[in-house]
Amino acid sequence: DAEITQSPRHKITETGRQVTLACHQTWNHNNMFWYRQDLGHGLRLIHYSYGVQDTNKGEVSDGYSVSRSNTEDLPLTLESAASSQTSVYFCASAPGTSVHEQYFGPGTRLTVT
Amino acid sequence: SQKIEQNSEALNIQEGKTATLTCNYTNYSPAYLQWYRQDPGRGPVFLLLIRENEKEKRKERLKVTFDTTLKQSLFHITASQPADSATYLCALTGSSNTGKLIFGQGTTLQVKP
């Protein structure tokens, strides 16, 4: 069965370190998204991609970057982790025919100490 | 600024009753409105999408209404079951088909047997 996976599921890192969160989908969807979820804010869009070599900034992109070298993967990199980036991160994908119907991964809980 | 409001207080109802959740928005003219379900420790799951020119959408025990004049959507679960207990998220997107969702913070529903 097609699925979307994230790794690691839990990560503790120190302030200033570079961290990469992986997202892999086997739906063959062109569209992929990264969100963060925090109490009091709900889900907020970080970056998104409509296809290979395409990346776009979302609402809260500062301090994050993504790259899209193939259809299946959209890794999220925190260039220099900050305590404000402690959050739960969700990756999502959507088909080109229904970009609003997004399939979410299980999430990565990141703690920056 | 754009704002989406969902009742932050948990909704507690008895099994078999109809649950009604509210999503209000301001400073926004969404073309699409979606409802997602999120269980603890998991990613959101897409439930229903309704377009701005649709008044009502149904799927099994679920019904969504969309009133662009009131800037409000209502989400109904009829004949509710304990398994319906979860957090329900409202999400909006604009007229451009970007898939850039703006989420509300969600309302937690607890269905008691």
PDB file of C-alpha atoms in Angstrom, chain B residues 16-110:
ATOM      1  CA  GLY B  16     -25.838   8.391  19.450  1.00  0.00           C
ATOM      2  CA  LYS B  17     -26.256  12.181  19.496  1.00  0.00           C
ATOM      3  CA  THR B  18     -25.246  14.556  16.718  1.00  0.00           C
ATOM      4  CA  ALA B  19     -22.003  16.449  17.233  1.00  0.00           C
ATOM      5  CA  THR B  20     -21.765  19.909  15.673  1.00  0.00           C
ATOM      6  CA  LEU B  21     -18.434  21.680  15.372  1.00  0.00           C
ATOM      7  CA  THR B  22     -17.984  25.267  14.218  1.00  0.00           C
ATOM      8  CA  CYS B  23     -15.327  26.957  12.096  1.00  0.00           C
ATOM      9  CA  ASN B  24     -15.429  30.755  11.726  1.00  0.00           C
ATOM     10  CA  TYR B  25     -13.036  32.834   9.674  1.00  0.00           C
ATOM     11  CA  THR B  26     -12.274  36.511   9.151  1.00  0.00           C
ATOM     12  CA  ASN B  27     -10.347  38.597   6.612  1.00  0.00           C
ATOM     13  CA  TYR B  28     -10.396  35.763   4.111  1.00  0.00           C
ATOM     14  CA  SER B  29     -12.384  34.610   1.099  1.00  0.00           C
ATOM     15  CA  PRO B  30     -11.643  30.913   0.788  1.00  0.00           C
ATOM     16  CA  ALA B  31     -12.525  29.001  -2.326  1.00  0.00           C
ATOM     17  CA  TYR B  32     -12.235  25.666  -0.533  1.00  0.00           C
ATOM     18  CA  LEU B  33     -12.799  24.541   3.016  1.00  0.00           C
ATOM     19  CA  GLN B  34     -11.746  21.193   4.379  1.00  0.00           C
ATOM     20  CA  TRP B  35     -12.166  19.211   7.551  1.00  0.00           C
ATOM     21  CA  TYR B  36      -9.506  16.885   8.907  1.00  0.00           C
ATOM     22  CA  ARG B  37      -9.479  14.474  11.829  1.00  0.00           C
ATOM     23  CA  GLN B  38      -6.436  14.146  14.072  1.00  0.00           C
ATOM     24  CA  ASP B  39      -5.908  11.472  16.702  1.00  0.00           C
ATOM     25  CA  PRO B  40      -3.304  11.919  19.476  1.00  0.00           C
ATOM     26  CA  GLY B  41       0.234  11.300  18.224  1.00  0.00           C
ATOM     27  CA  ARG B  42      -0.863  11.006  14.595  1.00  0.00           C
ATOM     28  CA  GLY B  43      -1.038  13.151  11.497  1.00  0.00           C
ATOM     29  CA  PRO B  44      -4.302  14.706  10.306  1.00  0.00           C
ATOM     30  CA  VAL B  45      -6.562  12.646   8.061  1.00  0.00           C
ATOM     31  CA  PHE B  46      -8.622  14.290   5.315  1.00  0.00           C
ATOM     32  CA  LEU B  47     -12.394  13.921   5.730  1.00  0.00           C
ATOM     33  CA  LEU B  48     -14.316  16.303   3.488  1.00  0.00           C
ATOM     34  CA  LEU B  49     -13.831  19.233   1.128  1.00  0.00           C
ATOM     35  CA  ILE B  50     -16.502  21.779   0.235  1.00  0.00           C
ATOM     36  CA  ARG B  51     -16.246  24.510  -2.391  1.00  0.00           C
ATOM     37  CA  GLU B  52     -17.399  28.106  -1.986  1.00  0.00           C
ATOM     38  CA  ASN B  53     -20.295  27.556  -4.386  1.00  0.00           C
ATOM     39  CA  GLU B  54     -21.536  24.508  -2.467  1.00  0.00           C
ATOM     40  CA  LYS B  55     -23.837  24.912   0.507  1.00  0.00           C
ATOM     41  CA  GLU B  56     -23.615  21.389   1.880  1.00  0.00           C
ATOM     42  CA  LYS B  57     -21.622  18.189   1.451  1.00  0.00           C
ATOM     43  CA  ARG B  58     -22.300  14.758   2.917  1.00  0.00           C
ATOM     44  CA  LYS B  59     -20.265  11.615   3.379  1.00  0.00           C
ATOM     45  CA  GLU B  60     -21.784   8.745   5.328  1.00  0.00           C
ATOM     46  CA  ARG B  61     -22.457  10.135   8.854  1.00  0.00           C
ATOM     47  CA  LEU B  62     -20.638  13.386   8.149  1.00  0.00           C
ATOM     48  CA  LYS B  63     -22.160  16.624   6.894  1.00  0.00           C
ATOM     49  CA  VAL B  64     -20.442  19.936   6.216  1.00  0.00           C
ATOM     50  CA  THR B  65     -22.076  23.274   5.495  1.00  0.00           C
ATOM     51  CA  PHE B  66     -20.357  26.380   4.145  1.00  0.00           C
ATOM     52  CA  ASP B  67     -21.902  29.822   4.527  1.00  0.00           C
ATOM     53  CA  THR B  68     -19.698  32.430   2.831  1.00  0.00           C
ATOM     54  CA  THR B  69     -21.974  35.246   4.019  1.00  0.00           C
ATOM     55  CA  LEU B  70     -21.620  34.294   7.671  1.00  0.00           C
ATOM     56  CA  LYS B  71     -18.014  33.204   7.045  1.00  0.00           C
ATOM     57  CA  GLN B  72     -18.738  29.965   8.811  1.00  0.00           C
ATOM     58  CA  SER B  73     -18.658  26.214   8.325  1.00  0.00           C
ATOM     59  CA  LEU B  74     -20.474  23.679  10.452  1.00  0.00           C
ATOM     60  CA  PHE B  75     -19.322  20.078  10.700  1.00  0.00           C
ATOM     61  CA  HIS B  76     -21.864  17.504  11.852  1.00  0.00           C
ATOM     62  CA  ILE B  77     -21.367  13.896  12.889  1.00  0.00           C
ATOM     63  CA  THR B  78     -24.677  12.089  13.229  1.00  0.00           C
ATOM     64  CA  ALA B  79     -25.202   9.005  15.394  1.00  0.00           C
ATOM     65  CA  SER B  80     -21.857   9.693  17.036  1.00  0.00           C
ATOM     66  CA  GLN B  81     -19.755   6.839  18.409  1.00  0.00           C
ATOM     67  CA  PRO B  82     -16.901   6.725  20.937  1.00  0.00           C
ATOM     68  CA  ALA B  83     -14.596   5.976  17.977  1.00  0.00           C
ATOM     69  CA  ASP B  84     -15.396   9.467  16.659  1.00  0.00           C
ATOM     70  CA  SER B  85     -13.526  10.957  19.627  1.00  0.00           C
ATOM     71  CA  ALA B  86     -10.653  12.990  18.169  1.00  0.00           C
ATOM     72  CA  THR B  87      -9.604  16.536  17.332  1.00  0.00           C
ATOM     73  CA  TYR B  88     -11.198  17.987  14.217  1.00  0.00           C
ATOM     74  CA  LEU B  89      -9.373  20.624  12.210  1.00  0.00           C
ATOM     75  CA  CYS B  90     -10.840  23.115   9.792  1.00  0.00           C
ATOM     76  CA  ALA B  91      -8.609  24.281   6.919  1.00  0.00           C
ATOM     77  CA  LEU B  92      -9.077  26.931   4.217  1.00  0.00           C
ATOM     78  CA  THR B  93      -7.477  27.635   0.861  1.00  0.00           C
ATOM     79  CA  GLY B  94      -7.840  30.568  -1.498  1.00  0.00           C
ATOM     80  CA  SER B  95      -9.025  30.655  -5.078  1.00  0.00           C
ATOM     81  CA  SER B  96      -5.638  29.785  -6.548  1.00  0.00           C
ATOM     82  CA  ASN B  97      -5.148  26.053  -6.625  1.00  0.00           C
ATOM     83  CA  THR B  98      -1.998  26.083  -4.528  1.00  0.00           C
ATOM     84  CA  GLY B  99      -2.795  23.645  -1.767  1.00  0.00           C
ATOM     85  CA  LYS B 100      -1.553  26.176   0.788  1.00  0.00           C
ATOM     86  CA  LEU B 101      -3.828  25.315   3.673  1.00  0.00           C
ATOM     87  CA  ILE B 102      -4.515  27.616   6.602  1.00  0.00           C
ATOM     88  CA  PHE B 103      -5.574  25.562   9.609  1.00  0.00           C
ATOM     89  CA  GLY B 104      -7.652  26.331  12.634  1.00  0.00           C
ATOM     90  CA  GLN B 105      -6.428  25.078  15.991  1.00  0.00           C
ATOM     91  CA  GLY B 106      -9.022  22.345  16.129  1.00  0.00           C
ATOM     92  CA  THR B 107     -11.815  21.271  18.435  1.00  0.00           C
ATOM     93  CA  THR B 108     -11.565  18.120  20.512  1.00  0.00           C
ATOM     94  CA  LEU B 109     -14.651  15.925  20.483  1.00  0.00           C
ATOM     95  CA  GLN B 110     -15.276  13.375  23.218  1.00  0.00           C
TER      96      GLN B 110
END
